Amino acid sequence: MEKSSVSTLLKMEGVTKRFPGVIANDRVDLELHNGEVLALLGENGAGKSTLMNILAGLYRPDEGFITIRGEKVSIHSPQDSMHLGIGMIHQEFMLVQTMTVAENIVLGLQDLPLIPPMAEIKRKIIELSDRYSLKVDPDRFIYELSVGEQQRVEILKLVYRGAEVLILDEPTAVLTPQESRDLNGIIKTMLSEGKSAIFITHKMDEVLSFSHRVQVLRQGKTVAACKTEGTTPQELANMMVGREILFKIKKAPYRPGEPKLILDGVTVEDPTGRPVLKDISLTIYEGEILGIAGVAGNGQTELTEVITGLQKAVSGRITLDSQDMTNKQPLHLIKAGMSHIPADRGAMGIVGDMSVADNLVMKRYRSEPIASRHGVMHATKIFGFAKKMISFFKIATPKPETLVKFLSGGNIQKTILAREIDSCGGVLIAVYPSRGLDVGATESVRNNIVAQRDKKAAVLLVSEELDELLSVADKIGVMFEGELMGIVDAATTNKEELGMMMAGMRGGNA
Ligand SMILES: Nc1ncnc2c1ncn2[C@@H]1O[C@H](COP(=O)(O)OP(=O)(O)OP(=O)(O)O)[C@@H](O)[C@H]1O
Ligand SMILES: [Mg+2]
């Protein structure tokens, strides 16, 4: 990217924000120059989203102030923020699922007449989507769109409203590698028009390719602010975590045991009768991690859902420990020892209005020591158990009683991971487990998954990151258009071979 000019567009000075039991932002200074991308980095819970939500008008700072082009501003609401030319894409999308793309884009605009001129609005949307290569149909409903498409709607919403400062809170965490590259292009177009951006991400390669400067937060405080040029991923990771990150996995030699989970000719159809998973056969052994690679949307979700009882197989057979598990209820599978880290954690993984402790014990409440022999739960035991899990998995929460919805994005994630990895009774189905996690947490989650395998669990690991699969998995299967293109040895394959299979070529022992 080109060099940025040095005039200051936006400044935050001495910004402090407290929540019960935490100082989310502690006297933070931040500066954004005209036409630049600032990468905002930090561990899960470091205070990145909070700081940006202050700019977006969702939170008021307890102390400190904000200036834009040298003038002090007060931001009391998202509307104020919008009028100042600030637009934010949140970690959790905020689109209304049952409304169309066009309706979402103009939702909340105050200067809109009572009956909005939809034809004109749509024309403007189409014009903008051409200009930024953000292909979306204004008449589609949000629930019909993929995550990548929904994000394009979020970006369109901002450019429609004339945002000059774009705040992107982990925009690529849910995107495929291709969609991330598209986003890179979109941001470049915006910069060339003089817009500026603050970009939150945990992916170091993105920091290096997207940003001009970086600012690192740790426990609410700024620990570094510097030019991106000249830094390395290793340095950035160390600054965030405050210790050396090794990017290494501790793994015992591969010694698979008996076949544990077997799929034989499993086919799944969508509601219209189109096969979305075609004749899948695979075996996962005790003490083995089978990685699944593939561009998102090629049947990975259906594969994990048919295994975990969330989708029906129309043909084929699934066995666990030689017992037929085809089309069994999820509870039946949980009792048989299956754990599941789902892709859609908001919808399936967690209850935001329950405490961290309750979410952690959710799968254990039926068994001792949490429940007594008579099924009565022991509050003190729940807290004891929760405290151990919180410290082992380093979940940043003020107390075990804190409601999950008050945790940072990555710590919500860790709560699910902790519960599922801990309750694993022999089979772990992990879908994008390191999504949204900081580098330190990623390292520890990968090691925890490997530890389950070393304890003889059979693990299915779906990931979009080939580096993750190559370092963690023993075998890697590649999916394309609902089919398995083949299964290869992780130790001997390489990215080129996997890439070819991801594009639809058969390989390995297909
Ligand atoms: N609405 C809230 N109520 C109470 N505490 C909150 C609230 N929002 C955030 N926090 C706390 O503030 C701290 C910072 O959270 P924040 O969401 O800003 O972290 P983050 O850097 O964005 O992390 P992540 O990478 O996990 O998204 C955390 O300890 C979090 O629990
Ligand atoms: Mg966040």
XYZ file of C-alpha atoms and ligand atoms in Angstrom:
542
model
C 0.000 0.000 0.000
C 1.073 3.585 -0.594
C 2.553 5.739 2.114
C 0.018 7.645 4.155
C 0.073 11.402 4.565
C 0.716 12.523 8.112
C -2.181 14.870 8.893
C -4.155 13.730 11.898
C -7.782 12.889 11.265
C -8.896 11.497 14.586
C -7.460 11.444 18.058
C -8.449 9.732 21.280
C -6.720 11.051 24.386
C -6.609 9.491 27.817
C -9.685 7.384 27.188
C -10.744 5.226 30.129
C -13.719 2.875 30.235
C -14.624 0.754 33.237
C -17.055 -2.131 33.518
C -17.957 -3.910 36.754
C -14.741 -5.620 37.806
C -12.593 -4.562 34.812
C -10.901 -1.538 33.348
C -11.476 -2.247 29.670
C -9.564 0.856 28.524
C -7.001 2.526 30.727
C -5.958 6.043 29.628
C -5.587 5.061 25.981
C -4.241 7.496 23.390
C -4.885 6.674 19.765
C -4.239 8.583 16.587
C -5.528 7.934 13.085
C -3.975 9.779 10.165
C -5.686 10.737 6.942
C -5.768 7.940 4.390
C -4.146 5.267 6.520
C -5.040 1.883 7.925
C -4.259 1.466 11.608
C -4.185 -2.118 12.846
C -5.416 -2.416 16.436
C -3.996 -5.527 18.059
C -4.167 -7.237 21.409
C -5.073 -10.403 23.236
C -8.674 -11.502 23.739
C -10.137 -9.100 26.261
C -7.441 -6.441 25.785
C -10.086 -3.782 25.158
C -10.050 -3.375 21.360
C -13.794 -3.669 20.716
C -14.611 -1.467 23.709
C -12.319 1.322 22.471
C -13.874 1.171 19.018
C -17.420 0.980 20.408
C -16.695 4.315 22.084
C -15.944 5.818 18.667
C -19.085 4.176 17.285
C -21.240 5.780 19.984
C -22.227 2.571 21.774
C -20.311 3.374 24.973
C -19.446 6.663 26.654
C -15.897 6.939 27.995
C -15.542 7.521 31.756
C -12.564 9.782 31.124
C -10.703 11.268 28.187
C -11.789 12.934 24.982
C -11.953 12.603 21.236
C -11.011 15.129 18.578
C -11.685 14.981 14.854
C -9.603 17.267 12.610
C -8.511 19.076 15.729
C -12.001 19.725 17.090
C -13.305 18.204 20.278
C -16.389 16.081 19.631
C -18.837 14.309 21.879
C -20.339 11.083 20.636
C -23.528 10.206 22.496
C -25.101 7.769 20.047
C -24.454 5.753 16.885
C -26.201 8.576 15.000
C -23.675 11.120 16.319
C -20.882 8.833 15.240
C -22.380 8.435 11.773
C -22.756 12.192 11.360
C -19.067 12.555 12.159
C -18.298 10.164 9.312
C -17.438 7.147 11.454
C -18.784 3.731 10.494
C -18.145 0.442 12.259
C -18.552 -3.176 11.313
C -18.990 -5.034 14.576
C -17.525 -8.351 15.619
C -21.093 -9.692 15.671
C -23.034 -8.511 12.639
C -26.000 -6.306 13.371
C -28.218 -6.956 10.351
C -31.923 -7.718 10.631
C -32.287 -11.215 9.210
C -35.901 -10.876 8.101
C -35.352 -7.664 6.141
C -33.894 -7.234 2.678
C -30.444 -5.924 1.846
C -31.843 -2.533 0.775
C -34.022 -2.225 3.877
C -31.051 -2.980 6.112
C -28.869 -0.433 4.384
C -31.296 2.431 5.006
C -32.520 1.205 8.388
C -32.056 3.871 11.032
C -31.373 6.701 8.604
C -33.152 9.646 10.145
C -33.462 11.933 7.158
C -35.458 9.326 5.258
C -39.065 10.196 4.277
C -41.892 8.158 5.814
C -42.243 6.123 2.641
C -38.661 5.567 1.489
C -38.045 5.889 -2.257
C -36.939 2.264 -2.618
C -36.292 2.408 -6.364
C -33.853 5.266 -5.924
C -32.244 3.626 -2.896
C -31.716 0.420 -4.834
C -30.202 2.316 -7.737
C -27.710 3.923 -5.408
C -26.905 0.563 -3.794
C -26.251 -1.015 -7.184
C -24.045 1.909 -8.193
C -22.018 1.648 -4.986
C -21.735 -2.119 -5.204
C -20.330 -1.758 -8.726
C -17.858 0.869 -7.609
C -16.487 -1.285 -4.787
C -17.033 -4.678 -6.447
C -19.343 -5.604 -3.579
C -21.741 -7.868 -5.391
C -25.117 -8.148 -3.608
C -28.715 -8.175 -4.740
C -30.644 -5.406 -2.888
C -33.826 -7.495 -2.893
C -32.461 -10.603 -1.173
C -33.276 -11.247 2.466
C -30.355 -11.308 4.892
C -31.119 -14.866 6.024
C -30.588 -15.993 2.430
C -27.016 -14.679 2.359
C -23.716 -16.319 3.248
C -21.575 -14.728 5.945
C -19.313 -13.223 3.300
C -22.292 -11.664 1.533
C -23.675 -10.335 4.817
C -20.393 -8.630 5.413
C -20.567 -6.985 2.012
C -23.945 -5.607 3.089
C -22.353 -4.219 6.255
C -19.667 -2.489 4.193
C -22.227 -1.146 1.720
C -24.232 0.212 4.616
C -21.214 2.220 5.710
C -20.309 3.582 2.300
C -23.978 4.389 1.621
C -23.935 6.527 4.728
C -20.786 8.260 3.568
C -18.440 6.974 6.279
C -14.939 8.436 6.031
C -13.458 6.419 8.882
C -14.155 2.705 8.716
C -13.762 0.594 11.799
C -13.553 -3.102 11.045
C -13.687 -5.373 14.096
C -12.208 -8.720 13.035
C -13.833 -8.583 9.620
C -11.973 -11.578 8.255
C -12.522 -13.950 11.187
C -15.556 -15.407 9.433
C -14.401 -15.055 5.835
C -12.872 -17.590 3.488
C -9.339 -16.830 2.263
C -10.779 -15.690 -1.081
C -13.283 -13.369 0.592
C -10.468 -11.935 2.718
C -8.510 -11.135 -0.427
C -11.602 -9.427 -1.875
C -11.897 -7.361 1.292
C -8.280 -6.306 0.903
C -9.168 -4.984 -2.571
C -12.209 -3.127 -1.252
C -10.188 -1.424 1.457
C -7.603 -0.351 -1.104
C -10.325 1.244 -3.244
C -11.604 3.108 -0.207
C -8.153 4.342 0.731
C -7.616 5.594 -2.801
C -10.722 7.752 -2.257
C -9.181 9.291 0.845
C -10.982 7.227 3.475
C -9.167 5.853 6.532
C -9.619 2.685 8.524
C -8.992 1.044 11.879
C -8.692 -2.675 11.490
C -8.844 -5.220 14.314
C -7.468 -8.654 13.554
C -5.623 -11.566 15.147
C -4.030 -12.608 11.856
C -0.483 -11.337 11.609
C -0.201 -11.743 7.837
C -3.180 -9.401 7.450
C -1.598 -6.824 9.712
C 1.467 -6.826 7.502
C -0.435 -6.616 4.224
C -3.303 -4.267 5.210
C -1.910 -1.714 7.631
C 0.415 1.293 7.724
C 0.734 1.454 11.494
C -0.019 -0.812 14.428
C -1.122 -0.115 17.969
C -1.033 -2.885 20.543
C -3.233 -2.988 23.653
C -2.609 -5.207 26.653
C -5.047 -5.284 29.568
C -6.601 -2.023 28.444
C -3.334 -0.104 28.087
C -1.326 0.790 25.011
C 1.932 -1.152 25.056
C 3.198 -0.221 21.595
C 2.399 1.999 18.628
C 4.651 1.933 15.598
C 4.945 1.726 11.834
C 4.008 -1.656 10.397
C 7.026 -1.616 8.136
C 9.926 -3.203 9.910
C 7.921 -5.326 12.369
C 7.624 -9.096 12.156
C 4.724 -11.429 13.074
C 6.862 -12.811 15.885
C 7.515 -9.358 17.332
C 3.854 -8.375 17.123
C 2.776 -11.596 18.801
C 5.264 -11.099 21.608
C 4.119 -7.498 22.161
C 0.498 -8.597 22.445
C 1.024 -11.433 24.818
C 4.008 -10.109 26.729
C 5.848 -13.394 26.378
C 7.478 -15.441 23.640
C 5.011 -17.238 21.360
C 6.535 -20.313 19.829
C 3.945 -21.273 17.193
C 4.893 -24.862 18.032
C 2.718 -27.871 18.777
C 3.658 -30.484 21.357
C 2.621 -33.783 19.882
C 3.314 -37.426 20.681
C 4.199 -39.739 17.755
C 1.208 -40.879 15.681
C 0.058 -44.275 16.981
C -3.576 -44.781 16.007
C -5.623 -47.387 17.881
C -8.917 -49.028 16.923
C -11.336 -47.454 14.416
C -13.563 -45.134 16.473
C -15.885 -43.196 14.175
C -16.815 -44.611 10.790
C -18.834 -42.989 8.013
C -19.888 -45.284 5.217
C -21.435 -43.770 2.091
C -23.134 -40.919 3.939
C -25.257 -38.589 1.833
C -27.114 -35.469 3.000
C -29.590 -33.447 0.957
C -30.734 -29.868 1.365
C -34.490 -29.127 1.723
C -34.857 -29.003 -2.077
C -33.429 -32.516 -2.451
C -30.054 -31.450 -3.799
C -27.187 -33.521 -2.355
C -24.897 -31.316 -0.266
C -22.816 -34.192 1.068
C -22.187 -36.977 -1.408
C -21.362 -40.534 -0.477
C -18.780 -39.757 2.196
C -16.764 -42.646 3.603
C -14.071 -42.124 6.187
C -12.680 -43.636 9.378
C -11.214 -41.810 12.333
C -9.108 -43.953 14.667
C -8.506 -43.588 18.371
C -5.589 -41.245 18.890
C -5.956 -39.642 15.492
C -6.777 -36.165 14.235
C -8.412 -36.144 10.832
C -8.229 -32.616 9.426
C -10.778 -31.435 6.891
C -9.619 -28.810 4.414
C -11.654 -27.038 1.783
C -13.051 -23.657 0.899
C -15.993 -22.893 3.211
C -19.329 -23.995 1.810
C -18.146 -27.238 0.243
C -19.966 -29.522 2.657
C -17.861 -29.153 5.807
C -20.778 -27.867 7.875
C -23.061 -30.647 6.655
C -20.373 -33.220 7.410
C -20.001 -32.121 11.025
C -23.759 -31.702 11.460
C -24.611 -35.158 10.195
C -22.025 -36.625 12.565
C -23.335 -34.658 15.552
C -26.989 -35.406 14.845
C -27.975 -31.946 13.650
C -28.743 -33.055 10.091
C -30.274 -36.232 8.734
C -28.451 -38.598 6.399
C -30.649 -39.783 3.522
C -28.387 -42.773 2.977
C -25.250 -44.332 4.414
C -24.259 -45.342 7.913
C -22.421 -43.775 10.836
C -20.969 -45.929 13.601
C -19.252 -44.968 16.836
C -17.452 -47.771 18.703
C -19.185 -50.209 16.314
C -22.618 -48.954 17.383
C -25.002 -47.553 14.822
C -25.336 -43.804 15.319
C -26.989 -42.891 12.039
C -29.551 -40.109 12.530
C -29.415 -40.353 16.319
C -30.409 -37.352 18.443
C -27.600 -34.984 19.569
C -28.201 -35.882 23.243
C -27.687 -39.558 22.449
C -24.369 -38.709 20.792
C -23.284 -36.468 23.679
C -23.935 -39.359 26.054
C -21.861 -41.609 23.808
C -18.925 -39.240 24.374
C -19.132 -36.814 21.489
C -18.131 -33.166 21.864
C -18.827 -30.502 19.299
C -17.301 -27.061 18.795
C -19.763 -25.678 16.227
C -19.033 -23.143 13.490
C -21.977 -20.964 14.458
C -21.151 -20.435 18.098
C -23.590 -17.567 18.593
C -26.536 -19.735 17.694
C -25.462 -23.125 18.994
C -22.551 -22.896 21.340
C -23.489 -20.656 24.168
C -26.242 -18.994 26.201
C -25.290 -15.331 26.571
C -27.765 -14.668 29.376
C -26.310 -17.420 31.563
C -23.163 -17.119 33.641
C -19.748 -18.319 32.564
C -19.960 -21.008 35.272
C -23.335 -22.318 34.099
C -22.198 -22.400 30.501
C -19.109 -24.341 31.512
C -20.986 -27.001 33.468
C -23.805 -27.284 30.938
C -22.615 -30.689 29.782
C -21.722 -31.962 33.207
C -24.863 -31.243 35.177
C -26.096 -34.770 34.727
C -23.059 -36.402 36.222
C -21.222 -36.472 39.527
C -19.522 -34.599 41.092
C -21.538 -31.624 39.804
C -24.855 -33.348 40.456
C -25.472 -35.583 43.438
C -26.744 -39.116 43.023
C -30.253 -37.725 43.335
C -29.704 -35.218 40.539
C -29.374 -32.168 42.785
C -26.715 -29.726 41.648
C -24.085 -28.516 44.052
C -23.550 -24.765 43.694
C -20.171 -24.834 45.419
C -18.997 -27.675 43.205
C -20.170 -25.831 40.093
C -18.091 -22.818 41.098
C -15.102 -24.916 42.022
C -15.224 -26.667 38.682
C -15.808 -23.406 36.786
C -12.890 -21.691 38.529
C -10.542 -24.496 37.523
C -11.698 -24.318 33.911
C -11.451 -20.512 33.834
C -7.866 -20.594 35.000
C -6.807 -23.571 32.875
C -8.242 -22.124 29.657
C -7.330 -18.537 30.661
C -10.857 -17.192 30.185
C -10.778 -13.477 31.037
C -13.859 -12.855 33.188
C -14.273 -10.766 36.333
C -16.078 -13.645 38.117
C -17.520 -17.084 37.319
C -20.964 -15.510 37.889
C -20.494 -12.926 35.105
C -22.943 -13.370 32.240
C -21.259 -14.661 29.110
C -22.625 -11.826 26.978
C -20.355 -9.406 28.865
C -17.173 -11.226 27.843
C -15.039 -10.209 24.881
C -15.571 -12.096 21.617
C -12.530 -14.304 22.041
C -13.349 -15.151 25.640
C -16.864 -16.254 24.697
C -15.121 -18.531 22.244
C -12.780 -19.874 24.903
C -15.771 -20.690 27.104
C -17.206 -23.019 24.462
C -13.831 -24.528 23.688
C -13.184 -25.171 27.360
C -16.537 -26.894 27.877
C -16.304 -29.062 24.765
C -12.667 -30.025 25.109
C -13.124 -30.832 28.791
C -16.268 -32.904 28.265
C -14.770 -34.850 25.382
C -15.491 -38.505 25.995
C -13.643 -39.997 23.063
C -14.768 -38.020 20.013
C -14.190 -34.324 19.377
C -15.686 -32.558 16.380
C -13.971 -29.159 16.174
C -15.015 -26.624 13.563
C -12.723 -23.601 13.097
C -11.610 -23.822 16.733
C -9.090 -20.985 16.571
C -11.377 -18.488 14.870
C -11.339 -15.184 16.766
C -8.643 -16.287 19.205
C -5.464 -14.351 19.846
C -2.104 -15.937 19.065
C -1.523 -17.199 22.592
C -4.993 -18.730 22.905
C -4.665 -20.273 19.450
C -1.457 -21.960 20.476
C -3.024 -23.287 23.651
C -6.232 -24.510 21.985
C -4.246 -26.401 19.370
C -2.190 -28.001 22.118
C -5.367 -28.932 23.995
C -6.837 -30.598 20.924
C -3.624 -32.543 20.434
C -3.714 -33.510 24.119
C -7.155 -35.103 23.577
C -5.735 -37.088 20.672
C -2.793 -38.143 22.810
C -5.391 -39.392 25.307
C -6.763 -41.609 22.506
C -9.682 -39.452 21.385
C -10.729 -39.461 17.731
C -10.748 -35.872 16.488
C -12.274 -34.299 13.405
C -10.778 -30.851 12.850
C -12.338 -28.585 10.224
C -10.163 -25.615 9.380
C -9.573 -23.105 6.639
C -6.003 -22.578 7.674
C -3.693 -25.016 5.980
C -0.909 -24.199 8.431
C -3.169 -25.255 11.280
C -4.090 -28.524 9.574
C -0.513 -29.305 8.616
C 0.774 -28.755 12.144
C -2.089 -30.298 14.136
C -3.670 -33.078 12.032
C -2.378 -36.589 11.329
C -4.399 -37.084 8.155
C -6.070 -34.438 6.003
C -9.213 -34.956 3.934
C -10.164 -32.360 1.355
C -13.751 -31.472 0.509
C -15.028 -30.037 -2.745
C -18.676 -29.594 -3.704
C -19.861 -32.012 -1.051
C -17.405 -34.743 -1.967
C -14.230 -35.983 -0.370
C -11.433 -35.503 -2.903
C -9.125 -37.778 -0.943
C -7.290 -38.215 2.337
C -3.549 -37.584 2.595
C -0.890 -37.880 5.304
C -0.295 -34.547 7.008
C 3.375 -35.376 7.459
C 4.066 -35.849 3.748
C 1.566 -33.609 1.947
C 2.060 -29.925 1.183
C 0.008 -26.817 0.451
C 0.257 -27.301 -3.310
C -1.247 -30.780 -3.166
C -4.001 -29.635 -0.781
C -4.686 -26.596 -2.968
C -5.190 -28.765 -6.052
C -7.596 -31.005 -4.177
C -9.457 -27.967 -2.832
C -9.976 -26.933 -6.432
C -11.563 -30.298 -7.238
C -8.757 -32.681 -8.220
C -8.763 -36.118 -6.664
C -5.702 -37.135 -4.706
C -4.409 -39.355 -1.913
C -6.281 -42.613 -1.491
C -9.598 -41.319 -2.881
N -20.805 -4.619 28.109
C -19.849 -5.070 28.931
N -20.103 -5.276 30.243
C -19.137 -5.704 31.071
N -17.876 -5.976 30.694
C -17.560 -5.782 29.396
C -18.529 -5.328 28.447
N -17.923 -5.232 27.242
C -16.642 -5.618 27.416
N -16.409 -5.939 28.716
C -15.124 -6.367 29.292
O -14.121 -5.468 28.879
C -12.904 -6.130 28.566
C -12.453 -5.799 27.165
O -13.344 -6.403 26.248
P -13.268 -6.157 24.676
O -14.502 -6.752 24.092
O -13.016 -4.729 24.405
O -11.984 -7.029 24.292
P -11.327 -7.295 22.845
O -9.953 -6.750 22.893
O -12.220 -6.811 21.780
O -11.206 -8.889 22.839
P -11.496 -10.002 21.685
O -10.243 -10.153 20.902
O -11.750 -11.237 22.469
O -12.668 -9.566 20.870
C -13.181 -7.605 28.798
O -12.681 -7.948 30.060
C -14.687 -7.718 28.766
O -15.129 -8.765 29.584
Mg -13.411 -7.787 20.373
